[in-house]
CSV table of C-alpha atoms in Angstrom, one decimal:
chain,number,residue,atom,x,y,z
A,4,UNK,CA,-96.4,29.5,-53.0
A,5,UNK,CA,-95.3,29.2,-49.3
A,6,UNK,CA,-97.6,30.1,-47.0
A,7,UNK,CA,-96.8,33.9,-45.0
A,8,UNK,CA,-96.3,32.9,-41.0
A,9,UNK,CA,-96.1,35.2,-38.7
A,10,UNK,CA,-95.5,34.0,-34.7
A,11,UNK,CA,-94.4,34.9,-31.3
A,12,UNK,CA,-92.9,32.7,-28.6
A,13,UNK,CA,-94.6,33.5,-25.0
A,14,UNK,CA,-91.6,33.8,-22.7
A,15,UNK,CA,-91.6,30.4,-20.0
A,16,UNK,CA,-94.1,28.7,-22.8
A,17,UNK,CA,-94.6,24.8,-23.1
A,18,UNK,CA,-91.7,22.6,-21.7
A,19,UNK,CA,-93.1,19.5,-23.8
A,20,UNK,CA,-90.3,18.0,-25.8
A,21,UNK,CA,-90.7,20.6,-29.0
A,22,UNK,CA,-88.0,19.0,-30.7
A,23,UNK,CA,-90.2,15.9,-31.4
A,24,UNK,CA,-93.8,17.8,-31.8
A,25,UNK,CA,-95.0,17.9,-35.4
A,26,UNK,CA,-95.4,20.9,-36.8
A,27,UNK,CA,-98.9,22.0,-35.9
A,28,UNK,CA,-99.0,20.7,-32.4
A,29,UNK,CA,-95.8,22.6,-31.9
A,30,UNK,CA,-97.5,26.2,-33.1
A,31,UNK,CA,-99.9,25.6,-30.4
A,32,UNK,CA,-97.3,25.4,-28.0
A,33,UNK,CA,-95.3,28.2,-29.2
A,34,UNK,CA,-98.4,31.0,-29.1
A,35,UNK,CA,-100.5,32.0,-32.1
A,36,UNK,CA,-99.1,31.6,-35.6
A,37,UNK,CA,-101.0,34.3,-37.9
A,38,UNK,CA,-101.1,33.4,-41.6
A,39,UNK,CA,-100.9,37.1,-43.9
A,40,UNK,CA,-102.2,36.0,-47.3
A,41,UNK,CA,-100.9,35.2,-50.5
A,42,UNK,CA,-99.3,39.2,-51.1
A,43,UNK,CA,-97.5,41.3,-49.0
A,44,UNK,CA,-99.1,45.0,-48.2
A,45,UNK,CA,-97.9,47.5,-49.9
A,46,UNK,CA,-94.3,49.0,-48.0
A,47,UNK,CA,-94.3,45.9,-45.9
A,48,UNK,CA,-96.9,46.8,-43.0
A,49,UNK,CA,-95.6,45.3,-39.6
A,50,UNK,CA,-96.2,41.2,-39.5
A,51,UNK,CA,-98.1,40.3,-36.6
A,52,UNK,CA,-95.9,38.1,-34.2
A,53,UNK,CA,-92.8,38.9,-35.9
A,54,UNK,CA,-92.3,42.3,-34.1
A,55,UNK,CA,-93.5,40.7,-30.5
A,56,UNK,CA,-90.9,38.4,-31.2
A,57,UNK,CA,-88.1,41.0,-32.1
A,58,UNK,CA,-88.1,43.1,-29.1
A,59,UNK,CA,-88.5,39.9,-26.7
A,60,UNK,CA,-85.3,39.2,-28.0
A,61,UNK,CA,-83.8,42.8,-26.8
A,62,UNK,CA,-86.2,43.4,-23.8
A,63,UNK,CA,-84.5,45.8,-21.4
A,64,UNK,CA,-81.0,44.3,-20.1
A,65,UNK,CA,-81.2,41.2,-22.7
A,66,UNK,CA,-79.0,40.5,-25.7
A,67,UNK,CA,-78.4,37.4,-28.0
A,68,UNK,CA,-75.8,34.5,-26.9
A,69,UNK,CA,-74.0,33.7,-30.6
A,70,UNK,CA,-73.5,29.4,-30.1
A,71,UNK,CA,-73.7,29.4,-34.0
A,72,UNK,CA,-70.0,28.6,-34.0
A,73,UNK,CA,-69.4,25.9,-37.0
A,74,UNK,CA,-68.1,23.0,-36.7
A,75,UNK,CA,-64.6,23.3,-38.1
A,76,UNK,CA,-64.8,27.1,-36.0
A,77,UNK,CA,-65.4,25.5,-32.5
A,78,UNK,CA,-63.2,22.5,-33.0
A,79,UNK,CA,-60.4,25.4,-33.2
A,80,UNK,CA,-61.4,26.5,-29.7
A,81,UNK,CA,-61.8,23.5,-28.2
A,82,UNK,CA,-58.3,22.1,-29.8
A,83,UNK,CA,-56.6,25.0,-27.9
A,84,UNK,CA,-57.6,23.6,-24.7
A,85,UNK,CA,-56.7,20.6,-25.5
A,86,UNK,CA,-60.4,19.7,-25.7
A,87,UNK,CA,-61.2,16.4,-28.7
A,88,UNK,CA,-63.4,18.0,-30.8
A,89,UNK,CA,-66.2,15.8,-30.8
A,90,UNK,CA,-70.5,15.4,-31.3
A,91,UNK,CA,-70.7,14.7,-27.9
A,92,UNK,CA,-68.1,17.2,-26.7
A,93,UNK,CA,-69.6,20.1,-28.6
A,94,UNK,CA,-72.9,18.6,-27.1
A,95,UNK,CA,-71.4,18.9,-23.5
A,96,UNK,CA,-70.0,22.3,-24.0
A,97,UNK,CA,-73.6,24.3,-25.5
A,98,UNK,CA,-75.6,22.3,-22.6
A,99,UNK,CA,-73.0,23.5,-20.2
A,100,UNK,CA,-73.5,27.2,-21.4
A,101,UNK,CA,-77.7,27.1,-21.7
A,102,UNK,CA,-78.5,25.1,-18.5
A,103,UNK,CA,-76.7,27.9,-16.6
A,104,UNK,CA,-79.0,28.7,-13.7
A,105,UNK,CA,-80.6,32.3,-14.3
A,106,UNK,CA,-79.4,32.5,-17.0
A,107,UNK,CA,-82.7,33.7,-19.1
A,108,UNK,CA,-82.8,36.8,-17.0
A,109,UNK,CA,-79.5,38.3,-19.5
A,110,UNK,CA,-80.1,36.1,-22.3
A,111,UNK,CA,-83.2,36.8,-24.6
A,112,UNK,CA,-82.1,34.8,-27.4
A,113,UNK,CA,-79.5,31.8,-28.5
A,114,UNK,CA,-78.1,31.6,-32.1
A,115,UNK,CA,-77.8,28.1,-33.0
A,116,UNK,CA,-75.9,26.3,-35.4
A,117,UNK,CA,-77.4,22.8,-37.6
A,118,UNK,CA,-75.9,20.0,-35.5
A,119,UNK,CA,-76.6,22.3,-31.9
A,120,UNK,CA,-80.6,22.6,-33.2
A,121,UNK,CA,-80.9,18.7,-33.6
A,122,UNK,CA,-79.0,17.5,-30.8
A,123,UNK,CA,-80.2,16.3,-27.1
A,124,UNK,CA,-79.0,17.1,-23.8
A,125,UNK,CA,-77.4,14.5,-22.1
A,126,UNK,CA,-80.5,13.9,-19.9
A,127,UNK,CA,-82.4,13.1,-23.5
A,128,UNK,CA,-84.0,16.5,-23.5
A,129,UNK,CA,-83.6,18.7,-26.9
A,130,UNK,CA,-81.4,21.2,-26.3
A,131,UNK,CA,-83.7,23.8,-27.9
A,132,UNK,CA,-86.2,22.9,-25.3
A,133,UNK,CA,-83.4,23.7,-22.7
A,134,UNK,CA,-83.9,27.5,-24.0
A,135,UNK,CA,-87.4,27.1,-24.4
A,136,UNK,CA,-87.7,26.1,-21.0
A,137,UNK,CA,-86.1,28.7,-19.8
A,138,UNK,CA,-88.3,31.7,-21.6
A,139,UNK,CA,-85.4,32.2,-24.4
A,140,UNK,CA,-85.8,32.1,-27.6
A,141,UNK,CA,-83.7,30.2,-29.8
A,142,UNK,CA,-82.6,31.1,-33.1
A,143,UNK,CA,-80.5,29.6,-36.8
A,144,UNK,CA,-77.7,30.6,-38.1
A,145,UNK,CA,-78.6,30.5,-42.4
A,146,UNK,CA,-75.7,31.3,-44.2
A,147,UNK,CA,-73.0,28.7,-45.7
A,148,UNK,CA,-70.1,30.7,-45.1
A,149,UNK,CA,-68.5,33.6,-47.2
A,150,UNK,CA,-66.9,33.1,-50.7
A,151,UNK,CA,-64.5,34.8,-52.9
A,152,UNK,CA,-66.6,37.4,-55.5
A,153,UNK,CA,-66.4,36.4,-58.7
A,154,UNK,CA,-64.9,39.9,-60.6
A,155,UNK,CA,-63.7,41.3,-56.5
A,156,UNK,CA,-60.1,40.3,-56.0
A,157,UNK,CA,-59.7,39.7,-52.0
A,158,UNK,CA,-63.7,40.4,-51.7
A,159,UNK,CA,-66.3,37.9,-50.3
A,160,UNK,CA,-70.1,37.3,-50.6
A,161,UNK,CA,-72.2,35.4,-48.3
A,162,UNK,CA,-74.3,32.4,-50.1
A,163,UNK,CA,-76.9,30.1,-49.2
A,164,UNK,CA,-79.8,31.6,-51.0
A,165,UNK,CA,-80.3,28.6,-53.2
A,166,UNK,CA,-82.8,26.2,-50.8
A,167,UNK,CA,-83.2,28.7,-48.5
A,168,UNK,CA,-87.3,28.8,-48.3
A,169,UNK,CA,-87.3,24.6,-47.7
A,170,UNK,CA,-84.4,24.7,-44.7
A,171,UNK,CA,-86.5,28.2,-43.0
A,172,UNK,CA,-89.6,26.3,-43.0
A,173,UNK,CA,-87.9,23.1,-41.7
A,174,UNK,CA,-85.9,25.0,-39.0
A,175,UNK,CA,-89.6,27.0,-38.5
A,176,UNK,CA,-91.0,23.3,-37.4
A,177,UNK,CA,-88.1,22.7,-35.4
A,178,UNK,CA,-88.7,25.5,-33.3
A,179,UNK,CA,-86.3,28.2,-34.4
A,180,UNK,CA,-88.4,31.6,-34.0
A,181,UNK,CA,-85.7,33.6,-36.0
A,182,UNK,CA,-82.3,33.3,-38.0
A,183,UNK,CA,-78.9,35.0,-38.6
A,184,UNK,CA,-76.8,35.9,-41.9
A,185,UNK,CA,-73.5,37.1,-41.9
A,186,UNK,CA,-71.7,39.3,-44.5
A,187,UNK,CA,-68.3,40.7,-44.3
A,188,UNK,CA,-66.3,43.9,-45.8
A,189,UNK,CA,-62.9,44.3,-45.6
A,190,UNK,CA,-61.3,47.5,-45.4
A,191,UNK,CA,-58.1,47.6,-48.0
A,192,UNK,CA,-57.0,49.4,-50.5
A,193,UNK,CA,-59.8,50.8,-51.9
A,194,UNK,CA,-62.2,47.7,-50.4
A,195,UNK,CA,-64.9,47.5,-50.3
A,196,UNK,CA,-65.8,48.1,-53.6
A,197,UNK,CA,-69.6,49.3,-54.5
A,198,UNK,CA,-70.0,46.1,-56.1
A,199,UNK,CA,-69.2,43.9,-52.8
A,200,UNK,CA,-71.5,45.9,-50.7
A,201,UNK,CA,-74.1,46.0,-53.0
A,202,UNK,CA,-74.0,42.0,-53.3
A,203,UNK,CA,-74.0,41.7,-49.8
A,204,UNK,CA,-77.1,44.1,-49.0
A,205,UNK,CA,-78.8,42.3,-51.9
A,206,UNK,CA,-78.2,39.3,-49.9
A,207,UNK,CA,-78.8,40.1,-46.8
A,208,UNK,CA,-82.2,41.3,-48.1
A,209,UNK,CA,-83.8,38.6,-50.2
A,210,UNK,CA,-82.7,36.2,-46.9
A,211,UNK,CA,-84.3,38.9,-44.8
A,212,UNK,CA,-87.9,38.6,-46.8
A,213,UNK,CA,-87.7,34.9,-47.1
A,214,UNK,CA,-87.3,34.5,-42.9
A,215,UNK,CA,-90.1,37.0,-42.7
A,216,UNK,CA,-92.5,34.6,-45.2
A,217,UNK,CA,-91.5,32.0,-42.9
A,218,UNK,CA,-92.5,33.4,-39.6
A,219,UNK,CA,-89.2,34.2,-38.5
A,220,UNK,CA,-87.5,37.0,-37.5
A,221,UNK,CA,-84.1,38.1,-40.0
A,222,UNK,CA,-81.2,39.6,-37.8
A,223,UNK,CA,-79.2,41.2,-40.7
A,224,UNK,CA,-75.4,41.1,-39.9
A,225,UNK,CA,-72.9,43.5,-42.4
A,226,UNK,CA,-69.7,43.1,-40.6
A,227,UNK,CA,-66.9,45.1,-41.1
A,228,UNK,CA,-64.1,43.4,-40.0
A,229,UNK,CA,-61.7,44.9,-37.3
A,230,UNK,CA,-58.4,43.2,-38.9
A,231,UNK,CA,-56.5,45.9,-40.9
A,232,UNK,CA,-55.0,49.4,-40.6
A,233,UNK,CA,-57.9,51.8,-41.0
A,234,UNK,CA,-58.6,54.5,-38.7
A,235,UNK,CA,-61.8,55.3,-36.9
A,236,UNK,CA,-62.8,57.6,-39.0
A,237,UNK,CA,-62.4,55.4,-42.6
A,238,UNK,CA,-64.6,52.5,-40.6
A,239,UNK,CA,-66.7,55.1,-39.8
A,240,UNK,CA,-67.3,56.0,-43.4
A,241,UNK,CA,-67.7,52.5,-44.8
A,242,UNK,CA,-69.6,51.4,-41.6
A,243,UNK,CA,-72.3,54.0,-42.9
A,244,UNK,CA,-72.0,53.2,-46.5
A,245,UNK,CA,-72.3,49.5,-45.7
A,246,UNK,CA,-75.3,50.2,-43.3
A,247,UNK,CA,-77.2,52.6,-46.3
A,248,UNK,CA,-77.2,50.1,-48.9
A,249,UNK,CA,-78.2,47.3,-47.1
A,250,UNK,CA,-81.6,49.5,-45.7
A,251,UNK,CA,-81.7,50.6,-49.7
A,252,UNK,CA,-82.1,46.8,-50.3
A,253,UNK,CA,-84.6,45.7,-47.5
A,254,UNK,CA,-86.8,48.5,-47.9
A,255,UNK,CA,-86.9,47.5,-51.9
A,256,UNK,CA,-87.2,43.7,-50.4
A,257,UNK,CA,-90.4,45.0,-48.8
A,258,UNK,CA,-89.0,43.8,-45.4
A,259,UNK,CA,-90.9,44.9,-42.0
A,260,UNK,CA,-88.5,47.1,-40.1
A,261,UNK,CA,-90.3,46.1,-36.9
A,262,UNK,CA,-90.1,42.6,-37.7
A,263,UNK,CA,-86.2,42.7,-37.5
A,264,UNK,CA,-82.9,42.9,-35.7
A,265,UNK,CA,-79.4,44.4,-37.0
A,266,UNK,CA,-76.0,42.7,-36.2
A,267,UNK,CA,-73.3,45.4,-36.8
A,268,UNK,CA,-69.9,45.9,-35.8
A,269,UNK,CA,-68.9,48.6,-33.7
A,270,UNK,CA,-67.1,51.6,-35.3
A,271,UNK,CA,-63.4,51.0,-34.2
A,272,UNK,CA,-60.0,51.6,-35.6
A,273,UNK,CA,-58.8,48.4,-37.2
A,274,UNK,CA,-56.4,45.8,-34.6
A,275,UNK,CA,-52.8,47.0,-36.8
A,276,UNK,CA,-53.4,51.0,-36.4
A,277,UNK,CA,-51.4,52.5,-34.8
A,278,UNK,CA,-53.6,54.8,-33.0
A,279,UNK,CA,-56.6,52.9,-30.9
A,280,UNK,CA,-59.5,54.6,-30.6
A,281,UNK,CA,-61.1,55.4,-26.8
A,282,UNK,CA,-63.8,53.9,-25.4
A,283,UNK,CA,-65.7,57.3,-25.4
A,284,UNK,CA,-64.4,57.8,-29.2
A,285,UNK,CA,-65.5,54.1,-30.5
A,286,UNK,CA,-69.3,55.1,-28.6
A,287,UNK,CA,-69.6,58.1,-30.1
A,288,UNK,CA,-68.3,57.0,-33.7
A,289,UNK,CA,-70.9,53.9,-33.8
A,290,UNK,CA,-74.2,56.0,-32.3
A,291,UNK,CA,-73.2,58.7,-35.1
A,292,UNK,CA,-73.6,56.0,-37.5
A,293,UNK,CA,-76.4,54.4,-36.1
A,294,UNK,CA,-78.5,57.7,-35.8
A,295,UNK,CA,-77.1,58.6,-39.3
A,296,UNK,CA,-78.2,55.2,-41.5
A,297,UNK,CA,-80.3,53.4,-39.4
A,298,UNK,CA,-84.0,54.0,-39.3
A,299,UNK,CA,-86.1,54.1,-35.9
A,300,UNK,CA,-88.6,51.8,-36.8
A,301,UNK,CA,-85.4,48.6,-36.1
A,302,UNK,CA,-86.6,47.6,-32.8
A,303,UNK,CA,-83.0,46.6,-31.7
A,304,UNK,CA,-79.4,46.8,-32.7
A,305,UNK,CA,-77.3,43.5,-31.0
A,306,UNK,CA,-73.5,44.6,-31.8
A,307,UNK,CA,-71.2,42.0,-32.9
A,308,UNK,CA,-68.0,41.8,-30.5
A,309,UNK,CA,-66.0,41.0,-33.7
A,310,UNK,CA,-62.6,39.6,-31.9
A,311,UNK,CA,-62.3,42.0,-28.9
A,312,UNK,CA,-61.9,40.8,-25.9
A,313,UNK,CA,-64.7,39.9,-23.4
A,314,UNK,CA,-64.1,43.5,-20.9
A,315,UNK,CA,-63.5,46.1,-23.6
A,316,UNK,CA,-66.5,44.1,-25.7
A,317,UNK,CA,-68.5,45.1,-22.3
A,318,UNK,CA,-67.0,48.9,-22.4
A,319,UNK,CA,-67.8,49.4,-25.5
A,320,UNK,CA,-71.6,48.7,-25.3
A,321,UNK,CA,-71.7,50.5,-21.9
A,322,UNK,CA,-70.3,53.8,-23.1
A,323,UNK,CA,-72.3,53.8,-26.5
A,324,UNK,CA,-76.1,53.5,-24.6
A,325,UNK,CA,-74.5,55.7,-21.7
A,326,UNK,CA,-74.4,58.4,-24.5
A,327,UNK,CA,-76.7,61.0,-24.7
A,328,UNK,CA,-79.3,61.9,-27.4
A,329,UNK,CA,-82.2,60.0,-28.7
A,330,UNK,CA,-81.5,56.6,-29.5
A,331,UNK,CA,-84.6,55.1,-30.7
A,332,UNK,CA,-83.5,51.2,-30.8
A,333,UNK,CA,-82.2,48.5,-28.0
A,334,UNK,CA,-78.7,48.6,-27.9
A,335,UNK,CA,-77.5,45.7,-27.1
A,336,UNK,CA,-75.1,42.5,-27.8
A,337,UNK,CA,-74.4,39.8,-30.0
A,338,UNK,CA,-71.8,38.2,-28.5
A,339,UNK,CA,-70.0,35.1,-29.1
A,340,UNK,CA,-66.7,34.7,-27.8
A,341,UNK,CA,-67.2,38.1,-25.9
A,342,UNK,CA,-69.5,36.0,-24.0
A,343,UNK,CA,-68.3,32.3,-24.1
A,344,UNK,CA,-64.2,32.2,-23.9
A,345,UNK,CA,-64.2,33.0,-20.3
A,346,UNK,CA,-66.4,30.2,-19.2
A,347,UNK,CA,-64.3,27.5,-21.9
A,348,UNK,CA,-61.0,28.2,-19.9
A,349,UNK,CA,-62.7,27.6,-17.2
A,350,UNK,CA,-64.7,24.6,-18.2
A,351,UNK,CA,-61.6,22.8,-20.7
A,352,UNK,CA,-64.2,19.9,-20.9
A,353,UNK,CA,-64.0,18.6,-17.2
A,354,UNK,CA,-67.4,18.0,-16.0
A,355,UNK,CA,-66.2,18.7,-12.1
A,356,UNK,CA,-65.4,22.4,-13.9
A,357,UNK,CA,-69.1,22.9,-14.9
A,358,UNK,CA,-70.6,25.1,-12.3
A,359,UNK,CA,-67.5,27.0,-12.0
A,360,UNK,CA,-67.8,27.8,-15.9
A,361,UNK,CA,-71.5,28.4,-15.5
A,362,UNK,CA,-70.6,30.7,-12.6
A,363,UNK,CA,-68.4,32.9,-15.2
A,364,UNK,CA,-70.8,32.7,-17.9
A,365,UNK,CA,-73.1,34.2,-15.6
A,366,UNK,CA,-71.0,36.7,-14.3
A,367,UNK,CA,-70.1,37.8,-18.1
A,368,UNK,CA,-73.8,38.4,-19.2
A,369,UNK,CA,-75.1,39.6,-16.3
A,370,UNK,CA,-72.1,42.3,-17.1
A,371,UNK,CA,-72.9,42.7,-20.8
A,372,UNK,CA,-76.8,43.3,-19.7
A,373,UNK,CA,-75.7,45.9,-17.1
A,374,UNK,CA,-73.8,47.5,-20.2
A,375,UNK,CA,-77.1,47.0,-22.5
A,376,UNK,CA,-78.7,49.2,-19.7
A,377,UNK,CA,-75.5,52.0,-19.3
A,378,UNK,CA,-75.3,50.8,-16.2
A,379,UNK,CA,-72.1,48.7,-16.1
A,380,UNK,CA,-69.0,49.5,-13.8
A,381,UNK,CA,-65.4,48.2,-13.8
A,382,UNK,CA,-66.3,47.6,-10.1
A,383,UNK,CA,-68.6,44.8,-11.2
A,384,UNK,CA,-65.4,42.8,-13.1
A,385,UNK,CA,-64.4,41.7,-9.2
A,386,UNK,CA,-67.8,41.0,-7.9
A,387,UNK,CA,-68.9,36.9,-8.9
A,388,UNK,CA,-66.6,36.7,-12.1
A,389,UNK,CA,-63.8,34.3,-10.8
A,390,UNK,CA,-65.8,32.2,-8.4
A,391,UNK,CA,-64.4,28.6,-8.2
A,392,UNK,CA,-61.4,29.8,-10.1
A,393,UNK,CA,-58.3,30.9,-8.0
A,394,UNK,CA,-57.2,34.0,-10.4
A,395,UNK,CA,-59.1,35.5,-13.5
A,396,UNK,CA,-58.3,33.1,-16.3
A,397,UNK,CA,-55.6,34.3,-19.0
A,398,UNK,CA,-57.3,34.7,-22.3
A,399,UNK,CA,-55.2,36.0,-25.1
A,400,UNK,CA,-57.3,37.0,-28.5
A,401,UNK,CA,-55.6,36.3,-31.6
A,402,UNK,CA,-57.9,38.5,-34.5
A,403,UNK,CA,-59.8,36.2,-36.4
A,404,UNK,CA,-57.6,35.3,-39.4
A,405,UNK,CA,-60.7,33.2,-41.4
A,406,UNK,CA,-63.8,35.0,-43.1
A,407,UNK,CA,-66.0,31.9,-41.7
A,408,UNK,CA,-65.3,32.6,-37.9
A,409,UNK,CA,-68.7,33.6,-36.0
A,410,UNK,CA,-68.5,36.2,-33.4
């Protein structure tokens, strides 16, 4: 049986090369690494390290950059901008984004992706060690991508169980201190069925317990996807049904509350209704659900920005923790290209464009922490966002027509 880690990252710790340190040298470096035991306690006690590590993550103002794009995802972005997808361009364009100066002081966590986790800056430096330099904490994406459900016409499951202990443990020793899985639901006709949302919580929980054994910290991601008709109020409704079984399945899973994140989508009307909801209407709608299905012991919830673009994605998150009423989590982002898409129009891989990019990356997160704190204005859009560029760039968002996009 694997052994049952448990371990926290001390924020500024060791700028040694942990890409190359074998696995015990590279505990040492990361803080204290607590081993449980061969059994879990009964109801899944709190894992030493694991909830240290969770609300690093979402310490006041800080939220989670999503890099995890894959490959055939980013090359799509970088194709528009007439950018050759390449190792060495994909290289240029994550160092570009996590060497921005400051940048740790809105950023308490990066999602990486396989190829990002092994690759090294163009200085010969990992790029994890970039992050880890910097106080963040870097993360995995897990999953292998969403697949028709066998019995579920136009339904998908998430897979990549199968292997899953081996490539946590290896991804542990690389210096990954938590992970990500995605599932999706798609409102339709009837969708989604009980049976897709109970694969999917079923899922998301046994990944959830084996990142836990591991020593790292699960964020659990049931997205319901914007693209559709629904109103509000129907996402509303399955957003709470989706959220209730998949707590149904972790607390069965034995998996420490404390010792985790959520990744949800906010509750919106879907991109082809004909009525949009407010700002004010899409807050309250996703803290109703929240306070209704989630339980208080989740240190943070990190929203998805699920195709909107990179301002409303910023509204959103203000209005919702500008709300009143207890709200006993972090509430704060997730973002991917919410967060990134600016500085890539900017950037469209000339290295004379870096600091320009950096400049709107910054401006962005500094933005969507302001929002993580209620404390974001529209005046703040005009203050540092278009330095180096002579006009905002133009950024049109197409929704997300494939199930295996990352937001």
């Amino acid at each position: 049986m694997a052994s049952r880690r448990g371990g926290t990252i001390l924020p500024g710790a060791s700028r040694q090369s942990l890409g190359r340190a074998p696995p015990r040298q590279l505990s040492a470096q990361w803080g204290a690494l607590r081993f449980i035991g061969d059994g879990w306690e009964e109801h899944m006690p709190t894992m030493p390290g694991l909830d240290q590590t969770a609300r690093a993550i979402v310490a006041d103002g800080k939220g989670i950059l999503a890099a995890d794009e894959t490959v055939s995802t980013i090359t799509k972005r970088l194709t528009a901008r007439a950018i050759e997808s390449t190792s060495d361009s994909r290289r240029a364009y994550r160092e570009m984004l996590f060497s921005t100066p400051d940048i740790a002081a809105f950023i308490g966590g990066v999602i990486l992706q396989d190829e990002t986790i092994r690759q090294d800056s163009s200085t010969g430096i990992p790029l994890l060690e970039l992050l880890v330099g910097r106080g963040i904490i870097p993360g995995i994406k897990v999953d292998t991508g969403v697949h028709p459900l066998a019995g579920a016409p136009g339904e998908f499951v998430a897979e990549g169980l199968d292997g899953l202990r081996a490539r946590l443990e290896e991804y542990h020793e690389l210096g990954a201190r938590f992970a990500k899985w995605r599932a999706v639901f798609i409102i339709r006709d009837g969708l989604p069925t009980a049976k897709c949302i109970h694969a999917n919580a079923h899922a998301l929980a046994r990944y959830a317990a084996l990142c836990q054994e591991q020593g790292l910290v699960p964020i659990v991601e049931p997205e319901v996807l914007m693209e559709g008709a629904h109103a509000l109020e129907q996402c509303e409704d399955v957003t709470g049904r989706v959220l209730q079984a998949v707590f149904n399945e972790l607390f069965d899973a034995q998996v420490s509350l404390e010792g985790m994140l959520l990744k949800p989508n906010m509750v919106t009307a879907g991109l082809r209704c004909a009525r949009q909801a407010s700002v004010d209407e899409v807050a309250e709608a996703t803290l109703r659900a929240l306070t209704r299905h989630v339980p208080p012991a989740v240190p943070g919830v990190v929203f998805l920005s699920g195709g909107q673009d990179a301002v409303l994605a910023t509204e959103h998150l203000n209005a919702i923790n500008a709300l009143g009423g207890p709200k006993p989590w972090k509430l704060s982002f997730s973002y991917g290209r919410a967060l990134q898409d600016e500085a890539m129009e900017v950037w469209r891989g000339q290295r004379e464009q870096v600091p320009a990019a950096q400049r709107m990356f910054h401006h962005r997160a500094g933005c969507d922490s302001a929002a993580a704190l209620g404390r974001y204005s529209g005046d703040m859009e005009g203050e540092a966002g278009f330095a180096g560029a002579a006009e905002p760039p133009s950024i049109h968002h197409e929704p997300d027509s494939t199930l295996h996009t990352q937001h």
